[in-house]
mmCIF file of C-alpha atoms in Angstrom:
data_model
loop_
_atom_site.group_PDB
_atom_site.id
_atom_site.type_symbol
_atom_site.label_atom_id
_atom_site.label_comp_id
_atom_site.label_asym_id
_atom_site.label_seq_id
_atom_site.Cartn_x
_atom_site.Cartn_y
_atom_site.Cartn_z
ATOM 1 C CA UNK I 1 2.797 0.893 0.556
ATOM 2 C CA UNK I 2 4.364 3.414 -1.926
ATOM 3 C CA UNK I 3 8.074 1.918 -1.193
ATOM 4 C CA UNK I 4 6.518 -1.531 -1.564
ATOM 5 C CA UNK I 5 4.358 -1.264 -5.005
ATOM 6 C CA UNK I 6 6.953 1.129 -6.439
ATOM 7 C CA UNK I 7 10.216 0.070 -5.103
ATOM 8 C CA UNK I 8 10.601 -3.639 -5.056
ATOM 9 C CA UNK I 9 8.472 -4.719 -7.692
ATOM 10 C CA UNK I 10 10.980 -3.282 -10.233
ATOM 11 C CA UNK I 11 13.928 -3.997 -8.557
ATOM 12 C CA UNK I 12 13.291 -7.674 -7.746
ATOM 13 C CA UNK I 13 12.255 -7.958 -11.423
ATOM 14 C CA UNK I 14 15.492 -6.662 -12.601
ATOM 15 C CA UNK I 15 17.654 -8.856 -10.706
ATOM 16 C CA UNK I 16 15.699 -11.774 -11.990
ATOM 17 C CA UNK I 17 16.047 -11.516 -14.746
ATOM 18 C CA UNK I 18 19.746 -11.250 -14.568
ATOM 19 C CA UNK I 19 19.827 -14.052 -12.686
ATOM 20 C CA UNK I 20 17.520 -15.786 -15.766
ATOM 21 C CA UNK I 21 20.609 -15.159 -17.825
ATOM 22 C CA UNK I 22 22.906 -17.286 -15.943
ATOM 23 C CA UNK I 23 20.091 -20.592 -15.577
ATOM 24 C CA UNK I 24 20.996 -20.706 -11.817
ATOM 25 C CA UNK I 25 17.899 -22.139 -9.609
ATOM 26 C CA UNK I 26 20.336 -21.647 -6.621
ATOM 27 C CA UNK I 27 21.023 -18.325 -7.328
ATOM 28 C CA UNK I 28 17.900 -17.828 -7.712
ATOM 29 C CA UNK I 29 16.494 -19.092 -4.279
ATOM 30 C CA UNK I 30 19.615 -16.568 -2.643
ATOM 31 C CA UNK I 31 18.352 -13.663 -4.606
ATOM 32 C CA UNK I 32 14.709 -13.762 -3.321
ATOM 33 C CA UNK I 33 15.805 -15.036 0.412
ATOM 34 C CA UNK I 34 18.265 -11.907 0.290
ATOM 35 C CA UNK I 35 15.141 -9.900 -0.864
ATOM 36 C CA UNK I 36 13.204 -11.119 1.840
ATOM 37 C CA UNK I 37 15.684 -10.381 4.470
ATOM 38 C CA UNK I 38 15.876 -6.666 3.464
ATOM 39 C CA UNK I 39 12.596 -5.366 2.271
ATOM 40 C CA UNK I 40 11.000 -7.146 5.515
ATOM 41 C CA UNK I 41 13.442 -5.133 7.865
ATOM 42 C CA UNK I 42 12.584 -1.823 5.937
ATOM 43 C CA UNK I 43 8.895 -2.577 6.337
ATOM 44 C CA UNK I 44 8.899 -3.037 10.032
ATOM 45 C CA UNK I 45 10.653 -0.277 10.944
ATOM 46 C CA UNK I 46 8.609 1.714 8.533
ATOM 47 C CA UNK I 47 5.392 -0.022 10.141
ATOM 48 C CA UNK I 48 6.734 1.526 13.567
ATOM 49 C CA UNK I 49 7.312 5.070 11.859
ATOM 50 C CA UNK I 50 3.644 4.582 10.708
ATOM 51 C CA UNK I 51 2.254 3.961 13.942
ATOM 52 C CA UNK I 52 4.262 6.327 15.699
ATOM 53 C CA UNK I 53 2.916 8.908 13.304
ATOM 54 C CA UNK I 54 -0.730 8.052 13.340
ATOM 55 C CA UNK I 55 -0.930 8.430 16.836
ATOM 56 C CA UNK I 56 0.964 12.239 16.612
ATOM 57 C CA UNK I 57 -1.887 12.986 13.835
ATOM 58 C CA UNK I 58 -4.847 11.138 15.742
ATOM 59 C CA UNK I 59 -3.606 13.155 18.716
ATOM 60 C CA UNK I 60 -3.057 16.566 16.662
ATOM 61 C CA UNK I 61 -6.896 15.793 14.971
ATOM 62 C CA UNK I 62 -8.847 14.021 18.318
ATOM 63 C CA UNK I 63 -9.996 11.457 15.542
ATOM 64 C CA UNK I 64 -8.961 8.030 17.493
ATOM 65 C CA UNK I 65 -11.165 6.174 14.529
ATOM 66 C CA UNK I 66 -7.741 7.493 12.656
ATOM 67 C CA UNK I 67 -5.208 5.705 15.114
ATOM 68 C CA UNK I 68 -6.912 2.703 15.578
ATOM 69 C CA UNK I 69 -7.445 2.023 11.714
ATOM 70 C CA UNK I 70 -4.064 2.781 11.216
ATOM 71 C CA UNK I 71 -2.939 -0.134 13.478
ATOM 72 C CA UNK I 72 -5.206 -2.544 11.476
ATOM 73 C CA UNK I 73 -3.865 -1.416 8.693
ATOM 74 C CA UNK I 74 0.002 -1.508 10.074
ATOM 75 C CA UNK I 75 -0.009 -4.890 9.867
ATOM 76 C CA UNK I 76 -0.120 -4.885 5.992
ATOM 77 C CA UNK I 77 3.061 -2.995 5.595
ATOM 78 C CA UNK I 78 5.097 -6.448 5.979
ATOM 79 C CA UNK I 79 2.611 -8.189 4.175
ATOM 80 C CA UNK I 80 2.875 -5.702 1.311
ATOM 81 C CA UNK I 81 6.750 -6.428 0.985
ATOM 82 C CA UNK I 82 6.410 -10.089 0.823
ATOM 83 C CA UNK I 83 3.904 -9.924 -1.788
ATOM 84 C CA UNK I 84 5.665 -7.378 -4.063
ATOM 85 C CA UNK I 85 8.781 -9.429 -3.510
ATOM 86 C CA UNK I 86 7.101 -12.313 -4.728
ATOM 87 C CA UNK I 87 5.149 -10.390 -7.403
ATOM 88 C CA UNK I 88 8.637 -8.803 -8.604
ATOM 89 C CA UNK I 89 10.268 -12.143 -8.771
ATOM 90 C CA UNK I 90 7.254 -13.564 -11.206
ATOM 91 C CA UNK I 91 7.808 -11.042 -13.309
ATOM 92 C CA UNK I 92 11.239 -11.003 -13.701
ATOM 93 C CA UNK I 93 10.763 -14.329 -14.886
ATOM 94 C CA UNK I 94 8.494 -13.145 -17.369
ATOM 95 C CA UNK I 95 5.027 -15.236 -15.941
ATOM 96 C CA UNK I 96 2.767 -12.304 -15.714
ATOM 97 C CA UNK I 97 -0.237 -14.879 -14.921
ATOM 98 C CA UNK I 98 1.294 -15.778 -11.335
ATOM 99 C CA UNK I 99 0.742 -11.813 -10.833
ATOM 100 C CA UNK I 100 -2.342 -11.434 -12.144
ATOM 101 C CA UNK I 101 -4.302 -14.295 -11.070
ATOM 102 C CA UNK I 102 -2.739 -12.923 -7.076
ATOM 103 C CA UNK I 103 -4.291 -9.627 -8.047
ATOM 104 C CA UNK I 104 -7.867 -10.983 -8.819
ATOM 105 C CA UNK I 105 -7.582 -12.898 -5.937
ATOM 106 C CA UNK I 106 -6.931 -10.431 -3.630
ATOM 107 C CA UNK I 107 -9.309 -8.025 -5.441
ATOM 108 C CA UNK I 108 -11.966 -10.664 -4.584
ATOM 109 C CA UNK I 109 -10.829 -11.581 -1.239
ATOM 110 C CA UNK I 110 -10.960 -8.095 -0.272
ATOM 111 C CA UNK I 111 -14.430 -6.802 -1.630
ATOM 112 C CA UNK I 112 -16.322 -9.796 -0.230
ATOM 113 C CA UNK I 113 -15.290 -10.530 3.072
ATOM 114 C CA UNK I 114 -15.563 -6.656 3.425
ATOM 115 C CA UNK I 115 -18.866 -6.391 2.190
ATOM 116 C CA UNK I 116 -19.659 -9.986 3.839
ATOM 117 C CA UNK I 117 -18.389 -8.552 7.343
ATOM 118 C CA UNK I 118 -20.237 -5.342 7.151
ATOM 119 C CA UNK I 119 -23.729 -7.036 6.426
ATOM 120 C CA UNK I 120 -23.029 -9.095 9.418
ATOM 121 C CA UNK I 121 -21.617 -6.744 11.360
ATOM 122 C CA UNK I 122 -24.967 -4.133 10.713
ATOM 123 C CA UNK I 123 -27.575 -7.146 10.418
ATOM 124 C CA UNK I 124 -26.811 -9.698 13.424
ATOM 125 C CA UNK I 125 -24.654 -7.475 15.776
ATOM 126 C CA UNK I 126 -26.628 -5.463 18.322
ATOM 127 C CA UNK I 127 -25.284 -2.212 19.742
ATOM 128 C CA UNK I 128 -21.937 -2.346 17.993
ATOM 129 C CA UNK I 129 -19.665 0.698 17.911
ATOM 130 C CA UNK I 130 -20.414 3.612 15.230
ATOM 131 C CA UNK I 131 -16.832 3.038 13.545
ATOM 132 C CA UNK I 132 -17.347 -1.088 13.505
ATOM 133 C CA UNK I 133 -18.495 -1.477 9.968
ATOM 134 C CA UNK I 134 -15.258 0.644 8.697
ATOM 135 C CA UNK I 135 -12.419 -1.689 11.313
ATOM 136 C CA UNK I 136 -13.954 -4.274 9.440
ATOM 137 C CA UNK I 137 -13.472 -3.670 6.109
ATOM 138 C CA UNK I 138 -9.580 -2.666 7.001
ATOM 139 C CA UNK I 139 -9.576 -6.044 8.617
ATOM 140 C CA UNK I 140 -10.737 -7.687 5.185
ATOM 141 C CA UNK I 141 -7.713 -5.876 3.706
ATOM 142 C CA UNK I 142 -4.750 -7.581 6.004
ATOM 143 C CA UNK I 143 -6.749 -10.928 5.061
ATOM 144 C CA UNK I 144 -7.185 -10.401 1.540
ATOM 145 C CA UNK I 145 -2.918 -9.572 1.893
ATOM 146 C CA UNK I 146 -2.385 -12.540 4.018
ATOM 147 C CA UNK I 147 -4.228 -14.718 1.774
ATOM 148 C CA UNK I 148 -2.528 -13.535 -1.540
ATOM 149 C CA UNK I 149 0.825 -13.943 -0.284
ATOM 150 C CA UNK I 150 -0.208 -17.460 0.444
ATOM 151 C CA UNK I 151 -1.251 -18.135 -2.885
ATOM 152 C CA UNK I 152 1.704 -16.578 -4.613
ATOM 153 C CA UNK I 153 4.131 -18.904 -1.507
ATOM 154 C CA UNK I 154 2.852 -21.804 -3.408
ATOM 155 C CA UNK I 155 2.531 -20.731 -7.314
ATOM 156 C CA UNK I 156 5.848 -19.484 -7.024
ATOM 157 C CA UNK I 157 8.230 -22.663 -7.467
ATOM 158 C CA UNK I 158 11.948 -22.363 -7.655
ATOM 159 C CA UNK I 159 14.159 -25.787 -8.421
ATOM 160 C CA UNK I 160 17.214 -26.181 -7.425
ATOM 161 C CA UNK I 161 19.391 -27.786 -4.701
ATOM 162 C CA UNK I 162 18.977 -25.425 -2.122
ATOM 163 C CA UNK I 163 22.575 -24.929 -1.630
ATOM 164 C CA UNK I 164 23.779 -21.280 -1.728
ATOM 165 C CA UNK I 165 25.226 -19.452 -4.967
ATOM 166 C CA UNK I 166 27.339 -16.416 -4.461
ATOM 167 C CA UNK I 167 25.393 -13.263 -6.753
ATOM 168 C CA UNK I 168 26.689 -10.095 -7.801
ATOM 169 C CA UNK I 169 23.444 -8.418 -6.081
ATOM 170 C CA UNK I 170 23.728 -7.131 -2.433
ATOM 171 C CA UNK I 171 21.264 -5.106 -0.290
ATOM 172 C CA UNK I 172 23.347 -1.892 -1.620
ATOM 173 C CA UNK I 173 22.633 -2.189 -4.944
ATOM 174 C CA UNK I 174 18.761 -3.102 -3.881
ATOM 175 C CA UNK I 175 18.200 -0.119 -1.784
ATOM 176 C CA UNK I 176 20.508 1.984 -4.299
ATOM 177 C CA UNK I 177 17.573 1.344 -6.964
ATOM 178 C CA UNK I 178 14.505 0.952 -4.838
ATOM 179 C CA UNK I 179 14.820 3.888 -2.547
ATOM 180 C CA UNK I 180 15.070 6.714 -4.763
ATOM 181 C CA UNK I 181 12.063 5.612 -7.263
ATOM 182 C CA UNK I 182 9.861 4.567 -3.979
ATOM 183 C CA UNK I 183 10.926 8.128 -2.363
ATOM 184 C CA UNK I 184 9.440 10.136 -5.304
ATOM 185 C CA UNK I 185 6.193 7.822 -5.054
ATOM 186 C CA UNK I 186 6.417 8.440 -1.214
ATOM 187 C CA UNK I 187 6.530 12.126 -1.229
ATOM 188 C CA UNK I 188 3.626 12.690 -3.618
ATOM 189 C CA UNK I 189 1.226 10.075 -1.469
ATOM 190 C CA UNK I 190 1.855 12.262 1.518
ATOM 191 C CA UNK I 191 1.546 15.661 -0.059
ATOM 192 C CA UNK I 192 -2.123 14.235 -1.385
ATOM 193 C CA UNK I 193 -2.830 13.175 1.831
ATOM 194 C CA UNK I 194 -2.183 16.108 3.714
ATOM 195 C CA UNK I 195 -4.165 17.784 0.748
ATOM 196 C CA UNK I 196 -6.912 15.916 1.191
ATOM 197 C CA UNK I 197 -6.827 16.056 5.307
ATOM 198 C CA UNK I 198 -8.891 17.346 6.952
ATOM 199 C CA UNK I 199 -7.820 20.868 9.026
ATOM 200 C CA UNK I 200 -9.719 22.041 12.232
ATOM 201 C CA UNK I 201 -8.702 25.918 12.187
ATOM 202 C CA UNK I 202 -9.676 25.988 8.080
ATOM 203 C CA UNK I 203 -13.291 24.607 9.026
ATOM 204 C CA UNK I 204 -16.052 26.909 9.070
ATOM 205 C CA UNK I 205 -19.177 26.446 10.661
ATOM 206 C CA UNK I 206 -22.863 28.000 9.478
ATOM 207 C CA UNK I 207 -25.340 28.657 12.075
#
């Protein structure tokens, strides 16, 4: 999620709006197809890394409420680079409402079919699991992604011919700007987290 809020947004907004310069619809439709084809790679094989290392912590903690959130939640890494793609390419183009109006919508998505799944889920569901109510709400958050990638698929309209037009960009120059500024954003979301985790041997019990 860092890599995808942090690294593509900017980057896909600065090759816009290079690409604004030059008035090029075509170049423009092989810019965010190129973006596409890279960022989703990086976010699948990052959504296996994730997996892989929820179930070493969920293993290491004997939380499994841990592992099997963290496949719900898997599923938005891809999502999350679609959107952000899209999101980076609006703004490049300087139409911050595209953006916004996404955000809200997910914002809204997201809190109400949560809150809307957990009333159900307490009120008309009989002998559910303990950890129910919070699978859930992460599920709300994949469809509240899913949903806002939708949205921007179809407020995002690019003319042209559809033919392709050689750019100056290639996936080097991507990564070369997107890694580094998403690494920095990486490394401090996992030092809070392992701040903020929970550790067994630290835990001291009162009788």
């Amino acid at each position: 999620f860092s890599f995808a809020t942090a690294g593509i947004v900017p980057t896909v907004a600065r090759f816009t709006a290079q690409i604004n310069d030059k008035n090029n619809e075509n170049m423009a439709n092989t810019l965010i197809k190129k973006a596409f084809r890279v960022y989703i790679t990086i976010a699948l094989a990052l959504m296996g890394m994730f997996v892989v290392f929820s179930k070493v912590y969920a293993n290491y903690t004997g939380e499994n409420i841990f592992f099997t959130g963290s496949l719900i939640l898997a599923v938005c890494i891809p999502i999350s680079a679609v959107e952000m793609v899209f999101k980076g390419f609006t703004q490049g183009r300087m139409d911050m409402m595209i953006t916004a109006k996404a955000n809200v919508l997910e914002g809204m998505v997201k809190t109400l079919s949560g809150l809307a799944a957990v009333f159900c889920v307490v009120n008309y569901v009989s002998q559910y699991p303990d950890n129910l109510p919070v699978y859930v709400c992460l599920v709300s958050v994949t469809v509240s992604g899913v949903i806002s990638v939708l949205y921007l698929a179809a407020a995002v309209k690019i003319k042209g011919t559809g033919n392709k037009a050689k750019t100056d960009i290639n996936k080097k120059q991507m990564l070369a700007m997107s890694v580094p500024v998403a690494s920095s954003a990486l490394v401090i979301s996992i030092v809070n987290f392992f701040d903020t985790a929970p550790n067994q041997e630290d835990t001291v019990v009162f009788h």
